[in-house]
Amino acid sequence: MVAGAFVDDAGGLTLDNVRTAASGPYLTAFVRSLQLSAITAVVGAVLGALLAWAVVTGAPDGWLRRVVTSASGVLAQFGGVTLAFAFLATVGFEGLVTVFLRDRGIDLFAGGAWIFELPGLVLVYTYFQIPLMVIVFLPALDGLKPQWLEAARSLGGSSWTYWRRVAGPVLAPAFFGSMLLLFANSFSAYATAAALVSQGSPIVPLQIRNLQTSEVVLGQQNLGRALGLGMVLVVVVVMSAYALLQRRTTRWLQ
Amino acid sequence: MSARIFRYGVLTVLGAFFLLPLVAMLEFSTRGGLGGGRDFSAWTSIADDRALLEAIATSLQLAVLTSALMLVLLLPTMVWVHLRLPALKRLLEFLCLLPLVIPAIVLVVGIASLYSWVTFFLGNSALTLIFVYVVLVLPYAYRALESGLAAMDLRTLSEAARSLGAGWGTVLLRVVLPGVKGAVLSASLLAVALVLGEFTLASLLNFPTLQVAINLTGKRDAALSIAVSLAALLLAFGLLLALSALVGRTRRSRAAPPLAPASQGDPS
């Protein structure tokens, strides 16, 4: 694939594919993909961390924890197409919430069909980003030793001091590492977007789908490969940063 | 005290956020026609939809075959590397985690031309997808098996078995396998969940699996596709809940989170 990104249709070497992939609609798609990933990574990380904390303060073998982790596993890894339909049933044109609000005189779609555009993708992606955060952040929270809280308390620190001076710094690498993982996850997600958006290609994976399935894009057979290369580069950078942070995490939390 | 209230607040708000779409799915799929009221025809027609049933059968076969192939390939390799070639451990880990870095949509681009050869030699069966699926499940399966192997004293046990005259086959089947039962179980269930939920590769390589069929159904019968989606989600949830109960029972201590993609491991 890497080789293909630099080859033209006749088999000669070229930079055109890469150049095209970094311009015009493709560049816009990359920017949108990055925006989508960044927003959902931050929102997912913050809300997911809160949820993970709420779960971890309960009983370690309790039903709450078991239900939440199982549900998170399903939503984060199995979801895909089904999640798109879940949101069509909720806030689609005839969805439960849409109809409910319409009966009360509020039009959800006054600003256009946002559910099929970037805002809709953000909403649906959040639905699998939060669970992923719960899954990857729970072990870090489990690693917090109760002795640290006791030590902080016995030295006269309040809960705020404990979170600010002890737990916060210890968890920070894990938190930001998980956030990077979330970023990579939504950057490379395809199924949900593909099922939700059937016309137009706002983000890179959908542009690639277009190039893979379209019969009208002539003379650009390797453009998809160049786009793929771009995606891999982004993910590699993100995951390398993740690996670095991970090393810091394991210093205190194991 | 305020922390308690905050905790319940978080649980309530996020719980509502996650339950609402599921409730909406139930409501949508049982919506009556113009007359209103409840109507379960979408749910009953799941059983009449031949294409959908075939897709479910295909996906189930894929799931079973993929996890079997994954175990056959990965477990002996990992045991061998653990015992004989510890220097290669890093490399193996790197190779197994590599699919995490390559988005499935990119994998399709690279693999599409390869698949015309696979189709040429093995026929146009959806089951040929197991080759890619094995690659896709590698990172998760590797992490599950690795935590299982790390928890047992592989070297001593296998040397004991060998010195008592056992062959490598016996060691694998009667010493290693029982020792990592929990890990094998969670690795295979992970593989099953992943395969049943996989859409990207199947759809772009044009194979009719469950998710592809759901997506296609959505274009003509929204209620039916939503009913199937909800059923699939609940089924997967049940599966994972059962898994967590099982794993919780077999390994109380040092239970690695079975579903964490590369959470603690460090890929570098």
Coordinates of C-alpha atoms in Angstrom, one line a residue:
Chain A
M1 CA 0.0 0.0 0.0
V2 CA 2.8 2.4 0.9
A3 CA 4.4 1.6 -2.5
G4 CA 1.1 2.1 -4.3
A5 CA 0.7 5.5 -2.9
F6 CA 3.6 6.7 -5.0
V7 CA 2.7 4.9 -8.2
D8 CA 0.6 6.3 -11.0
D9 CA -1.9 4.3 -13.0
A10 CA 0.6 3.4 -15.7
G11 CA 3.0 2.1 -13.0
G12 CA 5.5 5.0 -13.0
L13 CA 6.7 6.7 -9.9
T14 CA 4.9 9.9 -8.9
L15 CA 4.1 12.2 -6.0
D16 CA 0.7 13.2 -7.5
N17 CA -1.3 10.9 -5.4
V18 CA 0.1 12.2 -2.2
R19 CA -0.2 15.8 -3.4
T20 CA -3.8 15.3 -4.3
A21 CA -4.5 13.6 -1.0
A22 CA -3.2 16.7 0.7
S23 CA -5.3 19.2 -1.1
G24 CA -8.9 20.2 -2.0
P25 CA -11.7 18.1 -0.7
Y26 CA -9.3 15.5 0.7
L27 CA -7.5 18.1 2.8
T28 CA -10.9 19.3 4.1
A29 CA -11.8 15.7 5.0
F30 CA -8.5 15.3 6.9
V31 CA -9.2 18.5 8.8
R32 CA -12.7 17.4 9.6
S33 CA -11.5 13.9 10.7
L34 CA -9.0 15.5 13.0
Q35 CA -11.6 17.9 14.4
L36 CA -14.0 15.0 15.0
S37 CA -11.4 12.9 16.6
A38 CA -10.2 15.7 18.8
I39 CA -13.6 16.7 20.0
T40 CA -14.8 13.2 20.7
A41 CA -11.5 12.3 22.3
V42 CA -11.7 15.2 24.8
V43 CA -15.4 14.8 25.6
G44 CA -15.1 11.0 25.7
A45 CA -12.1 11.2 28.0
V46 CA -13.6 13.6 30.5
L47 CA -17.0 12.0 30.7
G48 CA -15.5 8.5 30.6
A49 CA -13.1 9.2 33.4
L50 CA -15.9 10.5 35.5
L51 CA -18.0 7.4 34.8
A52 CA -14.9 5.2 35.5
W53 CA -14.4 7.0 38.8
A54 CA -18.1 6.6 39.7
V55 CA -17.9 2.9 39.0
V56 CA -14.6 2.3 40.8
T57 CA -15.8 3.9 44.0
G58 CA -18.4 1.1 44.2
A59 CA -17.8 -2.5 45.2
P60 CA -15.0 -4.1 43.1
D61 CA -17.1 -7.2 42.4
G62 CA -20.4 -5.5 42.4
W63 CA -23.1 -5.7 39.8
L64 CA -22.7 -2.1 38.8
R65 CA -19.1 -2.5 37.8
R66 CA -19.9 -5.8 36.0
V67 CA -22.8 -4.3 34.0
V68 CA -20.9 -1.1 33.2
T69 CA -17.8 -2.9 32.0
S70 CA -19.7 -5.4 29.9
A71 CA -21.9 -2.6 28.4
S72 CA -18.8 -0.6 27.7
G73 CA -17.2 -3.6 26.0
V74 CA -20.2 -4.0 23.7
L75 CA -20.6 -0.3 22.9
A76 CA -16.9 0.3 22.4
Q77 CA -16.0 -2.7 20.3
F78 CA -19.1 -4.3 18.9
G79 CA -21.2 -1.3 18.1
G80 CA -20.4 0.0 14.6
V81 CA -23.4 -0.1 12.4
T82 CA -25.9 -0.8 15.2
L83 CA -25.0 2.5 16.9
A84 CA -25.8 4.5 13.9
F85 CA -29.3 2.9 13.9
A86 CA -29.6 3.5 17.6
F87 CA -29.2 7.2 17.0
L88 CA -31.5 7.3 14.0
A89 CA -34.1 5.8 16.2
T90 CA -33.4 8.5 18.8
V91 CA -32.7 11.7 17.0
G92 CA -33.3 10.8 13.4
F93 CA -36.1 12.4 11.4
E94 CA -38.7 10.2 13.1
G95 CA -36.7 9.4 16.2
L96 CA -38.1 9.2 19.7
V97 CA -36.6 12.5 20.9
T98 CA -37.3 14.3 17.6
V99 CA -41.0 13.3 17.7
F100 CA -41.3 14.1 21.4
L101 CA -39.8 17.6 20.9
R102 CA -41.8 18.2 17.7
D103 CA -45.0 17.5 19.6
R104 CA -44.0 20.3 21.9
G105 CA -43.2 22.7 19.1
I106 CA -39.4 22.3 19.0
D107 CA -37.8 21.4 15.7
L108 CA -34.5 19.6 16.2
F109 CA -33.7 20.0 12.5
A110 CA -34.3 23.7 12.2
G111 CA -30.6 24.1 11.5
G112 CA -30.5 21.5 8.8
A113 CA -30.0 17.7 8.8
W114 CA -27.1 17.9 11.3
I115 CA -27.4 14.3 12.3
F116 CA -25.9 13.3 9.0
E117 CA -23.1 15.8 9.3
L118 CA -20.2 16.5 11.6
P119 CA -22.4 17.3 14.7
G120 CA -24.3 14.1 14.3
L121 CA -21.0 12.1 14.0
V122 CA -19.7 13.8 17.2
L123 CA -22.8 12.7 19.1
V124 CA -22.7 9.1 17.9
Y125 CA -19.0 8.8 18.3
T126 CA -19.2 10.0 21.9
Y127 CA -21.5 7.1 22.4
F128 CA -18.7 4.7 21.8
Q129 CA -15.8 6.9 23.0
I130 CA -17.0 7.2 26.6
P131 CA -17.2 3.4 27.0
L132 CA -13.8 2.9 25.6
M133 CA -12.5 5.5 28.1
V134 CA -14.1 3.5 30.9
I135 CA -12.4 0.3 29.7
V136 CA -8.9 1.8 29.4
F137 CA -9.0 4.1 32.4
L138 CA -10.5 1.7 34.9
P139 CA -7.2 -0.2 35.5
A140 CA -5.4 3.1 36.2
L141 CA -8.0 4.1 38.8
D142 CA -7.7 0.6 40.3
G143 CA -4.0 1.2 40.6
L144 CA -4.5 4.1 43.1
K145 CA -3.4 2.8 46.4
P146 CA -5.7 3.5 49.3
Q147 CA -2.6 4.1 51.4
W148 CA -1.9 7.3 49.4
L149 CA -5.2 8.7 50.4
E150 CA -4.6 7.7 54.0
A151 CA -1.1 9.2 53.9
A152 CA -2.5 12.5 52.5
R153 CA -5.2 12.5 55.1
S154 CA -2.9 11.9 58.0
L155 CA -0.7 14.7 56.8
G156 CA -3.7 17.0 57.1
G157 CA -4.6 17.2 53.4
S158 CA -8.2 17.6 52.3
S159 CA -9.8 15.5 49.5
W160 CA -9.1 18.4 47.2
T161 CA -5.4 18.4 48.1
Y162 CA -5.3 14.6 47.6
W163 CA -6.8 14.9 44.1
R164 CA -4.7 18.0 43.2
R165 CA -1.3 16.8 44.6
V166 CA -1.4 13.0 44.6
A167 CA -4.0 11.3 42.5
G168 CA -4.0 13.9 39.8
P169 CA -0.3 13.8 38.9
V170 CA -0.3 10.0 39.2
L171 CA -3.3 9.6 36.9
A172 CA -2.3 12.4 34.4
P173 CA -0.2 10.2 32.1
A174 CA -2.8 7.5 32.0
F175 CA -5.5 10.0 31.4
F176 CA -3.8 11.7 28.5
G177 CA -2.6 8.4 27.1
S178 CA -6.2 7.1 27.1
M179 CA -7.2 10.3 25.4
L180 CA -4.7 9.7 22.6
L181 CA -6.1 6.2 22.3
L182 CA -9.6 7.6 21.9
F183 CA -8.3 10.0 19.3
A184 CA -6.8 7.1 17.3
N185 CA -10.0 5.1 17.8
S186 CA -12.3 7.7 16.4
F187 CA -9.9 8.7 13.7
S188 CA -9.9 5.2 12.3
A189 CA -13.5 4.4 12.9
Y190 CA -15.5 3.6 9.8
A191 CA -18.6 1.5 10.3
T192 CA -20.7 4.0 12.3
A193 CA -20.0 6.8 9.9
A194 CA -20.6 4.6 6.9
A195 CA -24.0 3.5 8.1
L196 CA -25.0 7.0 9.2
V197 CA -23.8 9.0 6.2
S198 CA -24.8 7.5 2.9
Q199 CA -24.3 10.6 0.8
G200 CA -21.3 12.9 0.8
S201 CA -18.0 12.0 2.4
P202 CA -17.2 14.4 5.2
I203 CA -14.4 12.4 6.7
V204 CA -11.3 10.6 5.4
P205 CA -12.6 7.0 5.9
L206 CA -15.7 7.8 3.9
Q207 CA -13.5 9.4 1.2
I208 CA -11.6 6.2 1.0
R209 CA -14.9 4.3 0.7
N210 CA -15.8 6.5 -2.1
L211 CA -12.6 5.8 -4.0
Q212 CA -12.9 2.0 -3.3
T213 CA -16.5 1.6 -4.4
S214 CA -16.9 4.4 -7.0
E215 CA -16.8 3.6 -10.7
V216 CA -16.5 7.1 -11.9
V217 CA -13.2 8.2 -10.3
L218 CA -10.9 7.4 -13.2
G219 CA -7.1 7.8 -13.2
Q220 CA -6.9 7.9 -9.4
Q221 CA -6.7 4.3 -8.5
N222 CA -3.9 4.9 -6.1
L223 CA -5.3 7.9 -4.5
G224 CA -7.0 5.7 -1.9
R225 CA -3.7 4.3 -1.0
A226 CA -2.2 7.8 -0.5
L227 CA -5.2 8.7 1.8
G228 CA -4.6 5.5 3.7
L229 CA -1.0 6.3 4.1
G230 CA -2.0 9.7 5.5
M231 CA -4.2 8.0 8.0
V232 CA -1.6 5.5 9.1
L233 CA 0.9 8.4 9.6
V234 CA -1.5 10.2 11.9
V235 CA -2.3 7.0 13.9
V236 CA 1.4 6.1 14.1
V237 CA 2.3 9.6 15.6
V238 CA -0.6 9.4 18.0
M239 CA 0.2 5.8 19.1
S240 CA 3.9 6.6 19.6
A241 CA 3.0 9.5 21.9
Y242 CA 0.7 7.0 23.6
A243 CA 3.5 4.5 24.1
L244 CA 5.7 7.3 25.6
L245 CA 3.0 8.3 28.1
Q246 CA 2.3 4.6 28.9
R247 CA 5.9 4.3 30.0
R248 CA 5.3 7.1 32.5
T249 CA 2.1 5.6 33.7
T250 CA 3.6 2.3 34.6
R251 CA 6.1 4.0 36.9
W252 CA 3.4 4.4 39.6
L253 CA 0.5 2.4 38.5
Q254 CA 0.8 -1.3 37.8
Chain B
M1 CA -21.1 13.5 51.3
S2 CA -21.0 15.9 48.3
A3 CA -18.8 13.3 46.6
R4 CA -21.6 10.8 47.0
I5 CA -24.1 13.1 45.5
F6 CA -21.8 13.9 42.6
R7 CA -21.2 10.2 42.0
Y8 CA -24.9 9.5 41.8
G9 CA -25.3 12.5 39.6
V10 CA -22.7 11.2 37.2
L11 CA -24.2 7.8 37.1
T12 CA -27.7 9.1 36.5
V13 CA -26.8 11.5 33.8
L14 CA -24.6 9.2 31.8
G15 CA -26.9 6.3 32.5
A16 CA -29.7 8.2 30.9
F17 CA -27.5 9.2 28.0
F18 CA -26.7 5.5 27.3
L19 CA -30.1 4.1 27.9
L20 CA -32.0 6.7 25.9
P21 CA -30.9 5.4 22.4
L22 CA -31.7 1.8 23.5
V23 CA -35.1 2.7 24.7
A24 CA -35.6 4.7 21.5
M25 CA -34.7 1.6 19.5
L26 CA -37.2 -0.4 21.3
E27 CA -39.9 2.2 20.8
F28 CA -39.0 2.8 17.2
S29 CA -39.0 -0.9 16.3
T30 CA -42.4 -1.6 17.9
R31 CA -44.1 1.5 16.6
G32 CA -47.6 0.8 15.1
G33 CA -48.5 2.1 11.7
L34 CA -50.7 5.2 11.2
G35 CA -53.2 3.9 13.8
G36 CA -50.5 4.2 16.5
G37 CA -50.2 1.6 19.3
R38 CA -47.6 -1.1 19.6
D39 CA -46.8 -3.5 16.8
F40 CA -44.2 -6.3 17.0
S41 CA -44.2 -7.2 13.3
A42 CA -40.6 -5.9 12.9
W43 CA -39.4 -8.3 15.6
T44 CA -41.3 -11.3 14.2
S45 CA -40.2 -10.6 10.7
I46 CA -36.6 -11.1 11.7
A47 CA -37.3 -14.8 11.4
D48 CA -38.7 -14.5 7.9
D49 CA -35.9 -12.5 6.4
R50 CA -33.8 -15.1 4.5
A51 CA -30.9 -12.8 3.6
L52 CA -30.7 -11.7 7.2
L53 CA -30.7 -15.3 8.6
E54 CA -28.1 -16.4 6.1
A55 CA -25.9 -13.4 7.1
I56 CA -26.3 -14.4 10.8
A57 CA -25.3 -17.9 9.9
T58 CA -22.3 -16.7 8.0
S59 CA -21.2 -14.4 10.8
L60 CA -21.5 -17.2 13.4
Q61 CA -19.4 -19.5 11.3
L62 CA -16.8 -16.8 10.7
A63 CA -16.7 -16.1 14.5
V64 CA -16.1 -19.7 15.4
L65 CA -13.6 -20.4 12.7
T66 CA -11.7 -17.2 13.4
S67 CA -11.3 -17.9 17.1
A68 CA -10.3 -21.4 16.4
L69 CA -7.6 -20.4 13.8
M70 CA -6.4 -17.6 16.1
L71 CA -5.9 -20.1 19.0
V72 CA -4.2 -22.7 16.8
L73 CA -1.8 -20.1 15.4
L74 CA -1.2 -17.9 18.4
L75 CA -1.1 -20.1 21.5
P76 CA 1.7 -22.5 20.3
T77 CA 3.7 -19.6 18.9
M78 CA 3.4 -17.7 22.2
V79 CA 4.4 -20.7 24.3
W80 CA 7.3 -21.5 22.0
V81 CA 8.5 -17.9 22.2
H82 CA 8.1 -17.8 26.0
L83 CA 10.1 -21.0 26.4
R84 CA 12.7 -21.1 23.7
L85 CA 13.0 -17.6 22.1
P86 CA 12.5 -15.0 24.7
A87 CA 14.6 -12.6 22.6
L88 CA 11.8 -12.6 20.1
K89 CA 9.1 -11.6 22.6
R90 CA 9.3 -8.0 21.8
L91 CA 9.1 -8.6 18.1
L92 CA 6.0 -10.9 18.5
E93 CA 4.3 -8.3 20.7
F94 CA 5.0 -5.6 18.1
L95 CA 3.7 -7.8 15.3
C96 CA 0.6 -8.7 17.2
L97 CA -0.2 -5.1 18.2
L98 CA 0.5 -3.7 14.7
P99 CA -3.1 -4.1 13.5
L100 CA -4.1 -1.5 16.2
V101 CA -2.1 1.1 14.3
I102 CA -3.5 0.3 10.9
P103 CA -7.2 1.4 10.6
A104 CA -9.4 -1.3 9.1
I105 CA -10.4 1.1 6.4
V106 CA -6.8 1.4 5.4
L107 CA -6.3 -2.4 5.6
V108 CA -9.0 -2.7 3.0
V109 CA -7.2 -0.5 0.6
G110 CA -4.1 -2.6 0.9
I111 CA -5.8 -5.9 0.9
A112 CA -8.4 -5.5 -1.8
S113 CA -6.1 -6.4 -4.6
L114 CA -4.8 -9.4 -2.6
Y115 CA -8.3 -10.6 -2.2
S116 CA -8.9 -11.0 -5.9
W117 CA -6.2 -13.7 -5.6
V118 CA -7.8 -15.3 -2.6
T119 CA -11.1 -15.4 -4.4
F120 CA -9.3 -16.9 -7.5
F121 CA -7.8 -19.8 -5.5
L122 CA -10.4 -20.4 -2.8
G123 CA -13.6 -19.3 -4.4
N124 CA -15.9 -16.4 -3.5
S125 CA -16.9 -17.5 -0.1
A126 CA -17.5 -15.1 2.8
L127 CA -15.5 -17.6 4.9
T128 CA -12.3 -16.4 3.3
L129 CA -12.7 -13.4 5.5
I130 CA -11.2 -15.4 8.4
F131 CA -7.7 -14.7 7.1
V132 CA -8.1 -10.9 7.7
Y133 CA -10.2 -11.4 10.8
V134 CA -7.4 -13.4 12.4
V135 CA -5.1 -10.5 11.9
L136 CA -7.8 -8.1 13.3
V137 CA -8.2 -10.0 16.5
L138 CA -4.5 -10.5 17.1
P139 CA -3.9 -7.5 19.4
Y140 CA -6.8 -8.4 21.7
A141 CA -6.2 -12.1 21.7
Y142 CA -2.5 -11.5 22.3
R143 CA -3.1 -9.4 25.3
A144 CA -5.6 -11.8 26.8
L145 CA -3.3 -14.8 26.2
E146 CA -0.2 -13.0 27.4
S147 CA -1.8 -12.1 30.7
G148 CA -2.8 -15.8 31.1
L149 CA 0.6 -17.1 30.3
A150 CA 2.3 -14.6 32.6
A151 CA 0.2 -15.8 35.4
M152 CA 1.4 -19.4 35.3
D153 CA 4.9 -20.8 35.8
L154 CA 5.2 -22.0 32.2
R155 CA 8.9 -23.0 32.3
T156 CA 8.8 -25.1 35.4
L157 CA 5.5 -26.8 34.4
S158 CA 6.6 -27.6 30.9
E159 CA 10.1 -28.8 32.0
A160 CA 8.4 -31.0 34.6
A161 CA 6.1 -32.5 31.9
R162 CA 9.0 -33.0 29.5
S163 CA 11.2 -34.7 32.1
L164 CA 8.3 -37.1 32.8
G165 CA 8.4 -38.0 29.1
A166 CA 5.6 -35.9 27.6
G167 CA 5.9 -34.7 24.0
W168 CA 5.3 -31.1 23.1
G169 CA 1.8 -31.9 22.0
T170 CA 1.0 -33.3 25.4
V171 CA 2.6 -30.3 27.1
L172 CA 0.4 -28.0 25.0
L173 CA -2.9 -29.8 25.4
R174 CA -2.6 -31.2 28.9
V175 CA -0.4 -28.7 30.7
V176 CA -0.6 -25.3 29.1
L177 CA -4.2 -25.3 27.9
P178 CA -5.8 -26.1 31.2
G179 CA -3.5 -23.5 32.8
V180 CA -4.7 -20.7 30.6
K181 CA -8.3 -21.8 30.3
G182 CA -9.6 -18.4 31.4
A183 CA -7.4 -16.5 29.1
V184 CA -8.3 -18.8 26.2
L185 CA -12.0 -18.3 26.9
S186 CA -11.7 -14.5 27.1
A187 CA -9.6 -14.4 23.9
S188 CA -12.1 -16.4 22.0
L189 CA -15.1 -14.5 23.2
L190 CA -13.3 -11.3 22.3
A191 CA -12.7 -12.7 18.8
V192 CA -16.3 -13.7 18.5
A193 CA -17.6 -10.3 19.6
L194 CA -15.1 -8.6 17.2
V195 CA -16.1 -10.7 14.2
L196 CA -19.8 -10.4 14.8
G197 CA -19.4 -6.7 15.0
E198 CA -17.0 -6.2 12.1
F199 CA -18.4 -4.2 9.2
T200 CA -15.6 -2.3 7.4
L201 CA -13.8 -5.2 5.7
A202 CA -16.9 -7.3 5.0
S203 CA -18.7 -4.4 3.4
L204 CA -15.9 -3.1 1.3
L205 CA -14.8 -6.6 0.2
N206 CA -18.5 -7.3 -0.6
F207 CA -19.2 -10.2 1.7
P208 CA -22.7 -10.5 3.2
T209 CA -22.1 -10.7 7.0
L210 CA -24.4 -9.8 9.8
Q211 CA -23.4 -6.1 10.0
V212 CA -23.5 -5.7 6.2
A213 CA -27.0 -7.2 6.2
I214 CA -28.2 -4.9 9.0
N215 CA -26.9 -1.9 7.1
L216 CA -28.6 -3.0 3.9
T217 CA -31.8 -3.7 5.6
G218 CA -31.7 -0.2 7.0
K219 CA -32.1 1.1 3.5
R220 CA -35.5 -0.5 3.0
D221 CA -37.0 -1.3 6.4
A222 CA -35.9 1.0 9.2
A223 CA -37.9 -0.8 11.9
L224 CA -36.6 -4.2 11.0
S225 CA -33.0 -3.1 11.0
I226 CA -33.3 -1.3 14.3
A227 CA -34.9 -4.4 15.8
V228 CA -32.0 -6.5 14.6
S229 CA -29.5 -3.9 15.9
L230 CA -31.0 -3.9 19.3
A231 CA -31.2 -7.7 19.4
A232 CA -27.5 -7.9 18.4
L233 CA -26.4 -5.3 21.0
L234 CA -28.3 -7.1 23.8
L235 CA -26.9 -10.5 22.7
A236 CA -23.4 -9.2 22.8
F237 CA -24.0 -7.6 26.1
G238 CA -25.3 -10.9 27.5
L239 CA -22.2 -12.7 26.1
L240 CA -19.8 -10.2 27.8
L241 CA -21.7 -10.2 31.0
A242 CA -21.5 -14.0 31.1
L243 CA -17.8 -13.7 30.3
S244 CA -17.1 -11.3 33.1
A245 CA -18.9 -13.5 35.6
L246 CA -16.9 -16.5 34.4
V247 CA -13.5 -14.7 34.4
G248 CA -14.3 -13.2 37.7
R249 CA -14.8 -16.7 39.1
T250 CA -11.8 -18.3 37.6
R251 CA -9.3 -15.6 38.3
R252 CA -10.0 -13.4 41.2
S253 CA -6.6 -12.0 41.5
R254 CA -4.6 -10.1 38.9
A255 CA -7.5 -10.1 36.5
A256 CA -6.4 -8.2 33.4
P257 CA -9.3 -6.3 31.9
P258 CA -10.4 -8.7 29.2
L259 CA -11.5 -5.9 26.9
A260 CA -8.9 -3.3 27.2
P261 CA -7.2 -2.6 23.9
A262 CA -3.5 -2.0 24.7
S263 CA -4.4 -0.3 28.0
Q264 CA -1.4 -1.4 30.1
G265 CA 0.9 -3.0 27.6
D266 CA 3.3 -0.7 25.9
P267 CA 3.6 -1.3 22.2
S268 CA 7.0 0.2 21.7

